[in-house]
């Protein structure tokens, strides 16, 4: 296994600053780029990044780079690459290609040349078996300004698939976005966190795992295990290193939703995530949420939530009273609270009357979504 890797941690556009901070906390010296962050790492740090990054979707190992101006040249150079040092013979491979500003511009032909080289190296066709659970190695070939870069995904499934959210609700949020919302809220884990529209529980579960020091990748297969690059000793080092941020012993987290099925799913998801004891789930409408009753909330905390967008769940204009109720109830929490809302319609979110500022914007399920955060300015009583 190489002593050190050049890596690229990819994330949804807009999350790069949070991902950079996460990498700094892991001890890396990251360079922020569009769509992700580049960094160098030894094998344990490369594996730790797959285990601990909460806002990344992939970690790519950049394995080689060479000038290339023609498909014939690619075929020749690809045949000389040490594929058997990188990939396992029994693991199917998918090849993806992109090209920009290069004489080689036909991505389908690039994929075909690389697949030919793999077939020669392994003595079999490389195309992946079908089936949702099949482990597949992903090779990424990028042409930029006549330079070909070959990378391999360090994990066989995207990092946001943590493995606990086996049951969704109406419009489940991606785990990396829930993680990014909690990070943007600047939540201190020794204070409270409330999600009154918790659905399948993604936001409170990500918050609880952050608070208790549970790695986002804890339920996932060991990083790189599906590759010939896997190093069991490095994995043991990576796994036994302490969490990148201080953990608390007990978290104070409440979550509610008016949909009984969503709450049942959220409880089971939290069980799988190892945080069921840390979250108090209640089935109730926002107007009956226990901490949103006068004087019932802890003194300090964050209300972090993803209210209905009005697209996949009931229609936009009908949501105005719901957002106004949210704003009114949030102000009742008191000055020790902050709010973090994930919104599709920023104007609707502002109708909460809360002083919100955009922390990041990205796309989720084909929609632009913005994380809005702000301090609660309490209502006079
Ligand atoms: C966008 S979804 C939240 C998704 C959640 N973040 C997840 O990852 O599954 C909004 C949720 O708000 C809930 N909801 C809608 N109106 C509500 C109300 N008046 N009181 C409480 N929950 C409500 C819906 O049942 C739905 O689960």
mmCIF file of C-alpha atoms and ligand atoms in Angstrom:
data_model
loop_
_atom_site.group_PDB
_atom_site.id
_atom_site.type_symbol
_atom_site.label_atom_id
_atom_site.label_comp_id
_atom_site.label_asym_id
_atom_site.label_seq_id
_atom_site.Cartn_x
_atom_site.Cartn_y
_atom_site.Cartn_z
ATOM 1 C CA UNK A 1 0.000 0.000 0.000
ATOM 2 C CA UNK A 2 1.343 3.483 -0.803
ATOM 3 C CA UNK A 3 2.675 5.453 2.177
ATOM 4 C CA UNK A 4 0.620 8.470 1.314
ATOM 5 C CA UNK A 5 -2.302 9.349 -0.891
ATOM 6 C CA UNK A 6 -3.561 12.413 -2.665
ATOM 7 C CA UNK A 7 -7.220 12.511 -1.837
ATOM 8 C CA UNK A 8 -10.247 14.458 -2.883
ATOM 9 C CA UNK A 9 -13.205 14.515 -0.527
ATOM 10 C CA UNK A 10 -16.264 15.371 -2.618
ATOM 11 C CA UNK A 11 -19.362 17.014 -1.168
ATOM 12 C CA UNK A 12 -22.547 18.672 -2.355
ATOM 13 C CA UNK A 13 -21.630 22.129 -3.711
ATOM 14 C CA UNK A 14 -21.970 24.687 -0.912
ATOM 15 C CA UNK A 15 -20.765 22.366 1.855
ATOM 16 C CA UNK A 16 -17.036 22.852 1.099
ATOM 17 C CA UNK A 17 -16.310 25.200 4.065
ATOM 18 C CA UNK A 18 -17.859 22.761 6.554
ATOM 19 C CA UNK A 19 -15.990 19.843 4.981
ATOM 20 C CA UNK A 20 -12.736 21.814 5.180
ATOM 21 C CA UNK A 21 -13.296 22.367 8.916
ATOM 22 C CA UNK A 22 -13.990 18.673 9.401
ATOM 23 C CA UNK A 23 -10.719 17.770 7.684
ATOM 24 C CA UNK A 24 -8.757 20.284 9.760
ATOM 25 C CA UNK A 25 -10.243 18.667 12.890
ATOM 26 C CA UNK A 26 -8.927 15.304 11.610
ATOM 27 C CA UNK A 27 -5.432 16.758 11.307
ATOM 28 C CA UNK A 28 -5.343 17.199 7.510
ATOM 29 C CA UNK A 29 -4.136 20.278 5.648
ATOM 30 C CA UNK A 30 -7.011 20.668 3.220
ATOM 31 C CA UNK A 31 -7.234 22.774 0.080
ATOM 32 C CA UNK A 32 -10.769 23.869 -0.668
ATOM 33 C CA UNK A 33 -11.896 23.422 -4.274
ATOM 34 C CA UNK A 34 -15.254 23.558 -6.000
ATOM 35 C CA UNK A 35 -17.299 20.489 -5.102
ATOM 36 C CA UNK A 36 -14.865 19.232 -2.493
ATOM 37 C CA UNK A 37 -11.544 19.435 -0.742
ATOM 38 C CA UNK A 38 -8.111 18.085 -1.711
ATOM 39 C CA UNK A 39 -5.715 16.797 0.933
ATOM 40 C CA UNK A 40 -2.768 14.464 1.393
ATOM 41 C CA UNK A 41 -2.945 11.638 3.905
ATOM 42 C CA UNK A 42 -1.214 8.522 5.095
ATOM 43 C CA UNK A 43 -3.278 5.317 5.036
ATOM 44 C CA UNK A 44 -4.761 5.712 8.570
ATOM 45 C CA UNK A 45 -5.810 9.325 7.892
ATOM 46 C CA UNK A 46 -7.293 8.334 4.526
ATOM 47 C CA UNK A 47 -9.353 5.691 6.331
ATOM 48 C CA UNK A 48 -10.239 8.023 9.193
ATOM 49 C CA UNK A 49 -11.621 10.519 6.694
ATOM 50 C CA UNK A 50 -13.998 7.845 5.364
ATOM 51 C CA UNK A 51 -15.011 6.988 8.923
ATOM 52 C CA UNK A 52 -15.477 10.491 10.339
ATOM 53 C CA UNK A 53 -16.421 12.936 7.594
ATOM 54 C CA UNK A 54 -20.083 13.807 8.005
ATOM 55 C CA UNK A 55 -20.512 16.263 5.120
ATOM 56 C CA UNK A 56 -18.575 14.376 2.391
ATOM 57 C CA UNK A 57 -20.291 12.135 -0.124
ATOM 58 C CA UNK A 58 -17.160 10.405 -1.476
ATOM 59 C CA UNK A 59 -13.441 10.184 -0.766
ATOM 60 C CA UNK A 60 -11.455 9.634 -3.954
ATOM 61 C CA UNK A 61 -7.914 8.264 -3.988
ATOM 62 C CA UNK A 62 -5.990 9.984 -6.776
ATOM 63 C CA UNK A 63 -3.705 7.201 -7.951
ATOM 64 C CA UNK A 64 -2.004 8.418 -11.068
ATOM 65 C CA UNK A 65 -1.816 11.289 -13.505
ATOM 66 C CA UNK A 66 -0.227 11.412 -16.946
ATOM 67 C CA UNK A 67 -0.337 13.559 -20.086
ATOM 68 C CA UNK A 68 -2.542 12.043 -22.761
ATOM 69 C CA UNK A 69 -3.697 13.456 -26.092
ATOM 70 C CA UNK A 70 -5.208 10.503 -27.946
ATOM 71 C CA UNK A 71 -7.271 7.402 -27.296
ATOM 72 C CA UNK A 72 -4.519 5.117 -28.605
ATOM 73 C CA UNK A 73 -2.111 6.686 -26.112
ATOM 74 C CA UNK A 74 -4.683 6.145 -23.344
ATOM 75 C CA UNK A 75 -5.078 2.481 -24.301
ATOM 76 C CA UNK A 76 -1.284 1.979 -24.201
ATOM 77 C CA UNK A 77 -0.718 3.848 -20.932
ATOM 78 C CA UNK A 78 -3.757 2.320 -19.203
ATOM 79 C CA UNK A 79 -2.469 -1.177 -20.023
ATOM 80 C CA UNK A 80 0.715 -0.427 -18.044
ATOM 81 C CA UNK A 81 -1.025 0.701 -14.866
ATOM 82 C CA UNK A 82 -0.784 -1.529 -11.751
ATOM 83 C CA UNK A 83 -4.503 -2.307 -11.621
ATOM 84 C CA UNK A 84 -3.968 -5.452 -9.536
ATOM 85 C CA UNK A 85 -2.298 -3.371 -6.807
ATOM 86 C CA UNK A 86 -5.377 -1.160 -6.690
ATOM 87 C CA UNK A 87 -8.386 -3.411 -7.328
ATOM 88 C CA UNK A 88 -9.427 -6.852 -6.125
ATOM 89 C CA UNK A 89 -9.909 -9.430 -8.895
ATOM 90 C CA UNK A 90 -13.301 -10.579 -7.584
ATOM 91 C CA UNK A 91 -14.891 -7.134 -7.109
ATOM 92 C CA UNK A 92 -16.805 -5.719 -10.104
ATOM 93 C CA UNK A 93 -15.741 -2.302 -11.356
ATOM 94 C CA UNK A 94 -17.627 0.672 -12.772
ATOM 95 C CA UNK A 95 -15.693 3.228 -14.802
ATOM 96 C CA UNK A 96 -16.811 6.864 -15.144
ATOM 97 C CA UNK A 97 -15.129 9.531 -17.251
ATOM 98 C CA UNK A 98 -15.227 13.307 -17.615
ATOM 99 C CA UNK A 99 -13.263 15.464 -20.038
ATOM 100 C CA UNK A 100 -12.661 19.238 -20.180
ATOM 101 C CA UNK A 101 -10.415 21.202 -22.518
ATOM 102 C CA UNK A 102 -8.773 18.041 -23.875
ATOM 103 C CA UNK A 103 -8.192 16.484 -27.267
ATOM 104 C CA UNK A 104 -9.679 13.307 -25.848
ATOM 105 C CA UNK A 105 -13.299 14.355 -25.494
ATOM 106 C CA UNK A 106 -15.420 11.216 -26.011
ATOM 107 C CA UNK A 107 -16.179 9.926 -22.510
ATOM 108 C CA UNK A 108 -17.707 6.663 -23.800
ATOM 109 C CA UNK A 109 -14.488 5.866 -25.670
ATOM 110 C CA UNK A 110 -12.409 6.668 -22.553
ATOM 111 C CA UNK A 111 -14.507 4.272 -20.481
ATOM 112 C CA UNK A 112 -14.113 1.577 -23.135
ATOM 113 C CA UNK A 113 -10.303 1.934 -23.228
ATOM 114 C CA UNK A 114 -10.053 1.709 -19.442
ATOM 115 C CA UNK A 115 -12.399 -1.301 -19.365
ATOM 116 C CA UNK A 116 -10.191 -2.980 -21.971
ATOM 117 C CA UNK A 117 -7.134 -2.407 -19.796
ATOM 118 C CA UNK A 118 -8.962 -3.819 -16.766
ATOM 119 C CA UNK A 119 -10.167 -6.852 -18.710
ATOM 120 C CA UNK A 120 -6.577 -7.554 -19.769
ATOM 121 C CA UNK A 121 -5.243 -7.073 -16.235
ATOM 122 C CA UNK A 122 -7.846 -9.367 -14.633
ATOM 123 C CA UNK A 123 -8.554 -11.744 -17.510
ATOM 124 C CA UNK A 124 -12.311 -11.074 -17.395
ATOM 125 C CA UNK A 125 -14.833 -8.371 -18.297
ATOM 126 C CA UNK A 126 -15.176 -5.818 -15.502
ATOM 127 C CA UNK A 127 -18.799 -4.729 -15.813
ATOM 128 C CA UNK A 128 -20.580 -4.744 -12.470
ATOM 129 C CA UNK A 129 -23.125 -7.313 -11.439
ATOM 130 C CA UNK A 130 -26.572 -5.826 -10.952
ATOM 131 C CA UNK A 131 -28.353 -5.763 -7.609
ATOM 132 C CA UNK A 132 -28.611 -3.047 -4.973
ATOM 133 C CA UNK A 133 -26.345 -4.711 -2.417
ATOM 134 C CA UNK A 134 -23.518 -5.634 -4.785
ATOM 135 C CA UNK A 135 -20.146 -4.212 -3.779
ATOM 136 C CA UNK A 136 -18.609 -2.347 -6.686
ATOM 137 C CA UNK A 137 -15.313 -0.490 -7.062
ATOM 138 C CA UNK A 138 -15.652 2.869 -8.867
ATOM 139 C CA UNK A 139 -12.839 4.110 -11.085
ATOM 140 C CA UNK A 140 -13.019 7.796 -12.075
ATOM 141 C CA UNK A 141 -11.092 8.977 -15.133
ATOM 142 C CA UNK A 142 -10.778 12.716 -15.564
ATOM 143 C CA UNK A 143 -9.290 14.497 -18.550
ATOM 144 C CA UNK A 144 -8.426 18.136 -17.979
ATOM 145 C CA UNK A 145 -6.226 20.127 -20.361
ATOM 146 C CA UNK A 146 -4.819 16.912 -21.882
ATOM 147 C CA UNK A 147 -3.883 15.433 -18.492
ATOM 148 C CA UNK A 148 -5.543 12.192 -17.470
ATOM 149 C CA UNK A 149 -6.107 11.597 -13.747
ATOM 150 C CA UNK A 150 -7.233 8.212 -12.467
ATOM 151 C CA UNK A 151 -8.934 7.983 -9.089
ATOM 152 C CA UNK A 152 -10.677 5.222 -7.193
ATOM 153 C CA UNK A 153 -13.503 5.742 -4.732
ATOM 154 C CA UNK A 154 -12.302 4.697 -1.275
ATOM 155 C CA UNK A 155 -15.741 3.339 -0.419
ATOM 156 C CA UNK A 156 -18.175 1.239 -2.408
ATOM 157 C CA UNK A 157 -21.254 3.317 -1.494
ATOM 158 C CA UNK A 158 -21.605 7.087 -0.943
ATOM 159 C CA UNK A 159 -20.644 8.208 2.543
ATOM 160 C CA UNK A 160 -24.021 9.776 3.274
ATOM 161 C CA UNK A 161 -25.520 6.286 3.314
ATOM 162 C CA UNK A 162 -24.672 5.721 6.935
ATOM 163 C CA UNK A 163 -26.549 2.422 7.204
ATOM 164 C CA UNK A 164 -29.025 3.376 9.948
ATOM 165 C CA UNK A 165 -31.731 5.093 7.905
ATOM 166 C CA UNK A 166 -33.318 1.971 6.529
ATOM 167 C CA UNK A 167 -36.782 3.489 6.989
ATOM 168 C CA UNK A 168 -37.690 6.873 5.534
ATOM 169 C CA UNK A 169 -40.715 9.128 6.081
ATOM 170 C CA UNK A 170 -42.415 11.459 3.563
ATOM 171 C CA UNK A 171 -39.401 13.504 2.461
ATOM 172 C CA UNK A 172 -36.298 12.181 4.222
ATOM 173 C CA UNK A 173 -33.260 14.413 4.285
ATOM 174 C CA UNK A 174 -29.856 13.144 3.175
ATOM 175 C CA UNK A 175 -27.683 12.409 6.173
ATOM 176 C CA UNK A 176 -24.854 14.697 4.999
ATOM 177 C CA UNK A 177 -27.286 17.619 4.754
ATOM 178 C CA UNK A 178 -28.661 16.961 8.231
ATOM 179 C CA UNK A 179 -25.069 16.817 9.492
ATOM 180 C CA UNK A 180 -24.248 20.088 7.699
ATOM 181 C CA UNK A 181 -27.312 21.780 9.196
ATOM 182 C CA UNK A 182 -26.244 20.839 12.726
ATOM 183 C CA UNK A 183 -22.662 22.001 12.065
ATOM 184 C CA UNK A 184 -23.883 25.303 10.568
ATOM 185 C CA UNK A 185 -26.037 25.863 13.652
ATOM 186 C CA UNK A 186 -22.896 25.914 15.807
ATOM 187 C CA UNK A 187 -24.624 23.621 18.255
ATOM 188 C CA UNK A 188 -22.778 22.958 21.487
ATOM 189 C CA UNK A 189 -23.414 19.362 22.473
ATOM 190 C CA UNK A 190 -23.800 20.243 26.161
ATOM 191 C CA UNK A 191 -26.933 22.248 25.281
ATOM 192 C CA UNK A 192 -30.319 21.054 24.009
ATOM 193 C CA UNK A 193 -31.399 20.320 20.431
ATOM 194 C CA UNK A 194 -34.994 20.171 19.185
ATOM 195 C CA UNK A 195 -36.470 19.071 15.839
ATOM 196 C CA UNK A 196 -40.277 19.513 15.833
ATOM 197 C CA UNK A 197 -40.646 18.204 12.215
ATOM 198 C CA UNK A 198 -38.291 15.250 12.596
ATOM 199 C CA UNK A 199 -39.801 12.828 10.035
ATOM 200 C CA UNK A 200 -37.509 9.790 9.937
ATOM 201 C CA UNK A 201 -35.229 11.429 12.522
ATOM 202 C CA UNK A 202 -32.204 12.286 10.406
ATOM 203 C CA UNK A 203 -31.400 15.644 12.052
ATOM 204 C CA UNK A 204 -31.674 14.530 15.704
ATOM 205 C CA UNK A 205 -29.837 11.270 14.912
ATOM 206 C CA UNK A 206 -26.936 13.082 13.222
ATOM 207 C CA UNK A 207 -26.837 15.546 16.143
ATOM 208 C CA UNK A 208 -26.838 12.742 18.710
ATOM 209 C CA UNK A 209 -24.009 10.922 16.951
ATOM 210 C CA UNK A 210 -21.983 14.135 16.793
ATOM 211 C CA UNK A 211 -22.604 14.765 20.499
ATOM 212 C CA UNK A 212 -21.761 11.233 21.628
ATOM 213 C CA UNK A 213 -18.703 10.909 19.396
ATOM 214 C CA UNK A 214 -20.116 8.146 17.163
ATOM 215 C CA UNK A 215 -18.413 8.122 13.775
ATOM 216 C CA UNK A 216 -20.748 8.774 10.809
ATOM 217 C CA UNK A 217 -19.248 5.675 9.141
ATOM 218 C CA UNK A 218 -19.473 3.351 12.148
ATOM 219 C CA UNK A 219 -22.032 0.995 10.562
ATOM 220 C CA UNK A 220 -20.316 0.975 7.193
ATOM 221 C CA UNK A 221 -17.797 -1.553 5.873
ATOM 222 C CA UNK A 222 -14.157 -0.666 6.627
ATOM 223 C CA UNK A 223 -12.857 1.982 4.239
ATOM 224 C CA UNK A 224 -11.102 0.520 1.174
ATOM 225 C CA UNK A 225 -11.956 -3.052 2.215
ATOM 226 C CA UNK A 226 -13.249 -3.746 -1.307
ATOM 227 C CA UNK A 227 -9.916 -2.630 -2.816
ATOM 228 C CA UNK A 228 -6.517 -4.324 -3.089
ATOM 229 C CA UNK A 229 -5.223 -1.149 -1.401
ATOM 230 C CA UNK A 230 -6.842 -2.209 1.887
ATOM 231 C CA UNK A 231 -4.442 -2.358 4.810
ATOM 232 C CA UNK A 232 -5.891 -4.069 7.895
ATOM 233 C CA UNK A 233 -3.281 -2.616 10.273
ATOM 234 C CA UNK A 234 -3.936 0.932 9.051
ATOM 235 C CA UNK A 235 -7.669 0.317 9.538
ATOM 236 C CA UNK A 236 -7.077 -0.747 13.166
ATOM 237 C CA UNK A 237 -5.054 2.446 13.748
ATOM 238 C CA UNK A 238 -7.782 4.545 12.089
ATOM 239 C CA UNK A 239 -10.560 2.922 14.086
ATOM 240 C CA UNK A 240 -8.900 3.177 17.464
ATOM 241 C CA UNK A 241 -7.943 6.872 17.172
ATOM 242 C CA UNK A 242 -10.065 9.197 19.341
ATOM 243 C CA UNK A 243 -12.988 11.172 17.835
ATOM 244 C CA UNK A 244 -11.972 14.454 16.165
ATOM 245 C CA UNK A 245 -14.120 16.469 18.560
ATOM 246 C CA UNK A 246 -14.863 16.126 22.256
ATOM 247 C CA UNK A 247 -17.882 13.996 23.036
ATOM 248 C CA UNK A 248 -20.404 14.371 25.844
ATOM 249 C CA UNK A 249 -21.755 11.473 27.900
ATOM 250 C CA UNK A 250 -25.395 12.481 27.691
ATOM 251 C CA UNK A 251 -27.127 14.501 25.008
ATOM 252 C CA UNK A 252 -30.332 16.451 25.541
ATOM 253 C CA UNK A 253 -32.256 16.001 22.296
ATOM 254 C CA UNK A 254 -36.007 16.074 21.617
ATOM 255 C CA UNK A 255 -37.726 15.310 18.325
ATOM 256 C CA UNK A 256 -41.354 15.224 17.302
ATOM 257 C CA UNK A 257 -43.578 14.838 14.261
ATOM 258 C CA UNK A 258 -47.323 14.600 13.912
ATOM 259 C CA UNK A 259 -47.043 11.459 11.756
ATOM 260 C CA UNK A 260 -47.091 8.325 13.920
ATOM 261 C CA UNK A 261 -45.489 6.199 11.167
ATOM 262 C CA UNK A 262 -42.607 8.666 10.846
ATOM 263 C CA UNK A 263 -41.989 8.595 14.597
ATOM 264 C CA UNK A 264 -41.929 4.788 14.632
ATOM 265 C CA UNK A 265 -39.449 4.793 11.730
ATOM 266 C CA UNK A 266 -37.355 7.486 13.454
ATOM 267 C CA UNK A 267 -37.187 5.427 16.664
ATOM 268 C CA UNK A 268 -36.010 2.359 14.763
ATOM 269 C CA UNK A 269 -33.487 4.410 12.785
ATOM 270 C CA UNK A 270 -32.157 5.870 16.054
ATOM 271 C CA UNK A 271 -31.900 2.355 17.500
ATOM 272 C CA UNK A 272 -29.754 1.231 14.555
ATOM 273 C CA UNK A 273 -27.691 4.413 14.794
ATOM 274 C CA UNK A 274 -26.899 3.613 18.437
ATOM 275 C CA UNK A 275 -28.536 6.794 19.793
ATOM 276 C CA UNK A 276 -32.075 5.727 20.784
ATOM 277 C CA UNK A 277 -31.441 6.529 24.445
ATOM 278 C CA UNK A 278 -30.249 10.045 23.609
ATOM 279 C CA UNK A 279 -33.395 11.237 21.805
ATOM 280 C CA UNK A 280 -36.846 11.794 23.269
ATOM 281 C CA UNK A 281 -39.253 11.141 20.358
ATOM 282 C CA UNK A 282 -42.882 12.285 20.621
ATOM 283 C CA UNK A 283 -45.726 11.957 18.152
ATOM 284 C CA UNK A 284 -47.459 15.351 18.149
ATOM 285 C CA UNK A 285 -48.167 18.429 16.057
ATOM 286 C CA UNK A 286 -45.818 21.369 16.506
ATOM 287 C CA UNK A 287 -48.405 23.144 18.655
ATOM 288 C CA UNK A 288 -48.177 20.282 21.183
ATOM 289 C CA UNK A 289 -44.383 19.797 21.098
ATOM 290 C CA UNK A 290 -43.431 19.610 24.800
ATOM 291 C CA UNK A 291 -40.432 21.997 24.681
ATOM 292 C CA UNK A 292 -42.474 24.510 22.694
ATOM 293 C CA UNK A 293 -44.922 24.998 25.573
ATOM 294 C CA UNK A 294 -44.350 28.141 27.664
ATOM 295 C CA UNK A 295 -41.407 27.809 30.023
ATOM 296 C CA UNK A 296 -40.869 24.070 29.278
ATOM 297 C CA UNK A 297 -37.601 24.176 27.290
ATOM 298 C CA UNK A 298 -34.070 23.936 28.691
ATOM 299 C CA UNK A 299 -32.341 27.309 28.972
ATOM 300 C CA UNK A 300 -30.012 26.897 25.971
ATOM 301 C CA UNK A 301 -30.145 25.010 22.729
ATOM 302 C CA UNK A 302 -30.730 24.887 18.995
ATOM 303 C CA UNK A 303 -33.988 24.295 17.148
ATOM 304 C CA UNK A 304 -32.688 22.518 14.024
ATOM 305 C CA UNK A 305 -35.334 21.402 11.591
ATOM 306 C CA UNK A 306 -36.427 20.776 8.031
ATOM 307 C CA UNK A 307 -40.059 21.933 7.889
ATOM 308 C CA UNK A 308 -42.279 20.759 5.010
ATOM 309 C CA UNK A 309 -41.097 22.355 1.751
ATOM 310 C CA UNK A 310 -44.554 22.464 0.210
ATOM 311 C CA UNK A 311 -43.607 20.347 -2.803
ATOM 312 C CA UNK A 312 -43.308 16.717 -1.951
ATOM 313 C CA UNK A 313 -45.463 17.440 1.144
ATOM 314 C CA UNK A 314 -48.538 19.793 1.233
ATOM 315 C CA UNK A 315 -48.684 22.876 -1.004
ATOM 316 C CA UNK A 316 -46.655 26.079 -0.430
ATOM 317 C CA UNK A 317 -49.289 28.730 0.325
ATOM 318 C CA UNK A 318 -51.021 26.471 2.823
ATOM 319 C CA UNK A 319 -47.740 26.311 4.724
ATOM 320 C CA UNK A 320 -47.616 29.981 5.688
ATOM 321 C CA UNK A 321 -49.538 29.484 8.970
ATOM 322 C CA UNK A 322 -47.238 26.546 9.808
ATOM 323 C CA UNK A 323 -44.105 28.693 9.333
ATOM 324 C CA UNK A 324 -45.681 31.520 11.336
ATOM 325 C CA UNK A 325 -46.468 29.067 14.130
ATOM 326 C CA UNK A 326 -42.884 27.821 14.000
ATOM 327 C CA UNK A 327 -41.557 31.384 14.344
ATOM 328 C CA UNK A 328 -43.914 32.216 17.177
ATOM 329 C CA UNK A 329 -43.095 29.040 19.106
ATOM 330 C CA UNK A 330 -39.353 29.416 18.488
ATOM 331 C CA UNK A 331 -39.400 32.933 19.964
ATOM 332 C CA UNK A 332 -40.977 31.418 23.078
ATOM 333 C CA UNK A 333 -37.864 29.262 23.583
ATOM 334 C CA UNK A 334 -35.943 32.244 24.915
ATOM 335 C CA UNK A 335 -32.716 34.115 24.263
ATOM 336 C CA UNK A 336 -30.502 31.117 24.963
ATOM 337 C CA UNK A 337 -31.662 29.430 21.757
ATOM 338 C CA UNK A 338 -30.597 29.489 18.139
ATOM 339 C CA UNK A 339 -32.503 28.297 15.090
ATOM 340 C CA UNK A 340 -31.293 26.384 12.010
ATOM 341 C CA UNK A 341 -33.872 25.802 9.281
ATOM 342 C CA UNK A 342 -33.404 23.937 6.037
ATOM 343 C CA UNK A 343 -35.657 25.669 3.520
ATOM 344 C CA UNK A 344 -36.443 25.431 -0.151
ATOM 345 C CA UNK A 345 -38.500 28.647 -0.218
ATOM 346 C CA UNK A 346 -36.340 31.165 1.643
ATOM 347 C CA UNK A 347 -39.076 33.813 1.548
ATOM 348 C CA UNK A 348 -41.482 31.428 3.240
ATOM 349 C CA UNK A 349 -38.845 30.651 5.879
ATOM 350 C CA UNK A 350 -38.411 34.375 6.535
ATOM 351 C CA UNK A 351 -42.147 34.587 7.281
ATOM 352 C CA UNK A 352 -41.277 32.887 10.564
ATOM 353 C CA UNK A 353 -40.197 36.399 11.572
ATOM 354 C CA UNK A 354 -36.911 34.965 12.894
ATOM 355 C CA UNK A 355 -33.675 36.866 12.089
ATOM 356 C CA UNK A 356 -32.209 34.275 9.705
ATOM 357 C CA UNK A 357 -29.044 34.366 7.589
ATOM 358 C CA UNK A 358 -28.080 31.911 4.873
ATOM 359 C CA UNK A 359 -25.266 29.604 6.026
ATOM 360 C CA UNK A 360 -25.077 27.485 2.878
ATOM 361 C CA UNK A 361 -27.109 26.643 -0.208
ATOM 362 C CA UNK A 362 -27.018 23.433 -2.194
ATOM 363 C CA UNK A 363 -29.296 21.130 -4.177
ATOM 364 C CA UNK A 364 -31.211 18.202 -2.735
ATOM 365 C CA UNK A 365 -33.517 15.948 -4.751
ATOM 366 C CA UNK A 366 -33.465 18.404 -7.678
ATOM 367 C CA UNK A 367 -34.323 21.391 -5.445
ATOM 368 C CA UNK A 368 -32.249 24.313 -4.203
ATOM 369 C CA UNK A 369 -32.125 24.164 -0.417
ATOM 370 C CA UNK A 370 -30.705 26.739 1.963
ATOM 371 C CA UNK A 371 -29.637 26.375 5.573
ATOM 372 C CA UNK A 372 -30.741 29.479 7.470
ATOM 373 C CA UNK A 373 -29.469 30.131 10.949
ATOM 374 C CA UNK A 374 -29.961 32.818 13.564
ATOM 375 C CA UNK A 375 -30.329 33.600 17.228
ATOM 376 C CA UNK A 376 -33.752 33.563 18.849
ATOM 377 C CA UNK A 377 -34.852 36.973 20.014
ATOM 378 C CA UNK A 378 -37.348 36.096 22.701
ATOM 379 C CA UNK A 379 -40.854 37.562 22.785
ATOM 380 C CA UNK A 380 -41.731 39.787 25.744
ATOM 381 C CA UNK A 381 -44.037 38.019 28.183
HETATM 382 C C1 LIG B 1 -39.579 17.600 5.224
HETATM 383 S S1 LIG B 1 -40.223 16.476 6.343
HETATM 384 C C2 LIG B 1 -38.914 16.251 7.497
HETATM 385 C C3 LIG B 1 -37.981 15.176 7.021
HETATM 386 C C4 LIG B 1 -36.947 14.788 8.037
HETATM 387 N N1 LIG B 1 -35.926 15.803 8.211
HETATM 388 C C5 LIG B 1 -36.325 13.457 7.661
HETATM 389 O O1 LIG B 1 -35.098 13.401 7.459
HETATM 390 O O2 LIG B 1 -37.058 12.461 7.501
HETATM 391 C C6 LIG B 1 -41.365 17.427 7.254
HETATM 392 C C7 LIG B 1 -42.109 16.688 8.346
HETATM 393 O O3 LIG B 1 -42.971 17.599 8.997
HETATM 394 C C8 LIG B 1 -44.082 16.866 9.484
HETATM 395 N N2 LIG B 1 -45.173 17.834 9.746
HETATM 396 C C9 LIG B 1 -45.915 18.528 8.848
HETATM 397 N N3 LIG B 1 -46.765 19.346 9.494
HETATM 398 C C10 LIG B 1 -46.566 19.167 10.815
HETATM 399 C C11 LIG B 1 -47.125 19.741 12.000
HETATM 400 N N4 LIG B 1 -48.099 20.656 11.918
HETATM 401 N N5 LIG B 1 -46.642 19.355 13.196
HETATM 402 C C12 LIG B 1 -45.643 18.424 13.270
HETATM 403 N N6 LIG B 1 -45.105 17.823 12.200
HETATM 404 C C13 LIG B 1 -45.549 18.205 10.991
HETATM 405 C C14 LIG B 1 -44.371 15.859 8.385
HETATM 406 O O4 LIG B 1 -45.054 14.741 8.916
HETATM 407 C C15 LIG B 1 -42.968 15.524 7.887
HETATM 408 O O5 LIG B 1 -42.491 14.340 8.487
#
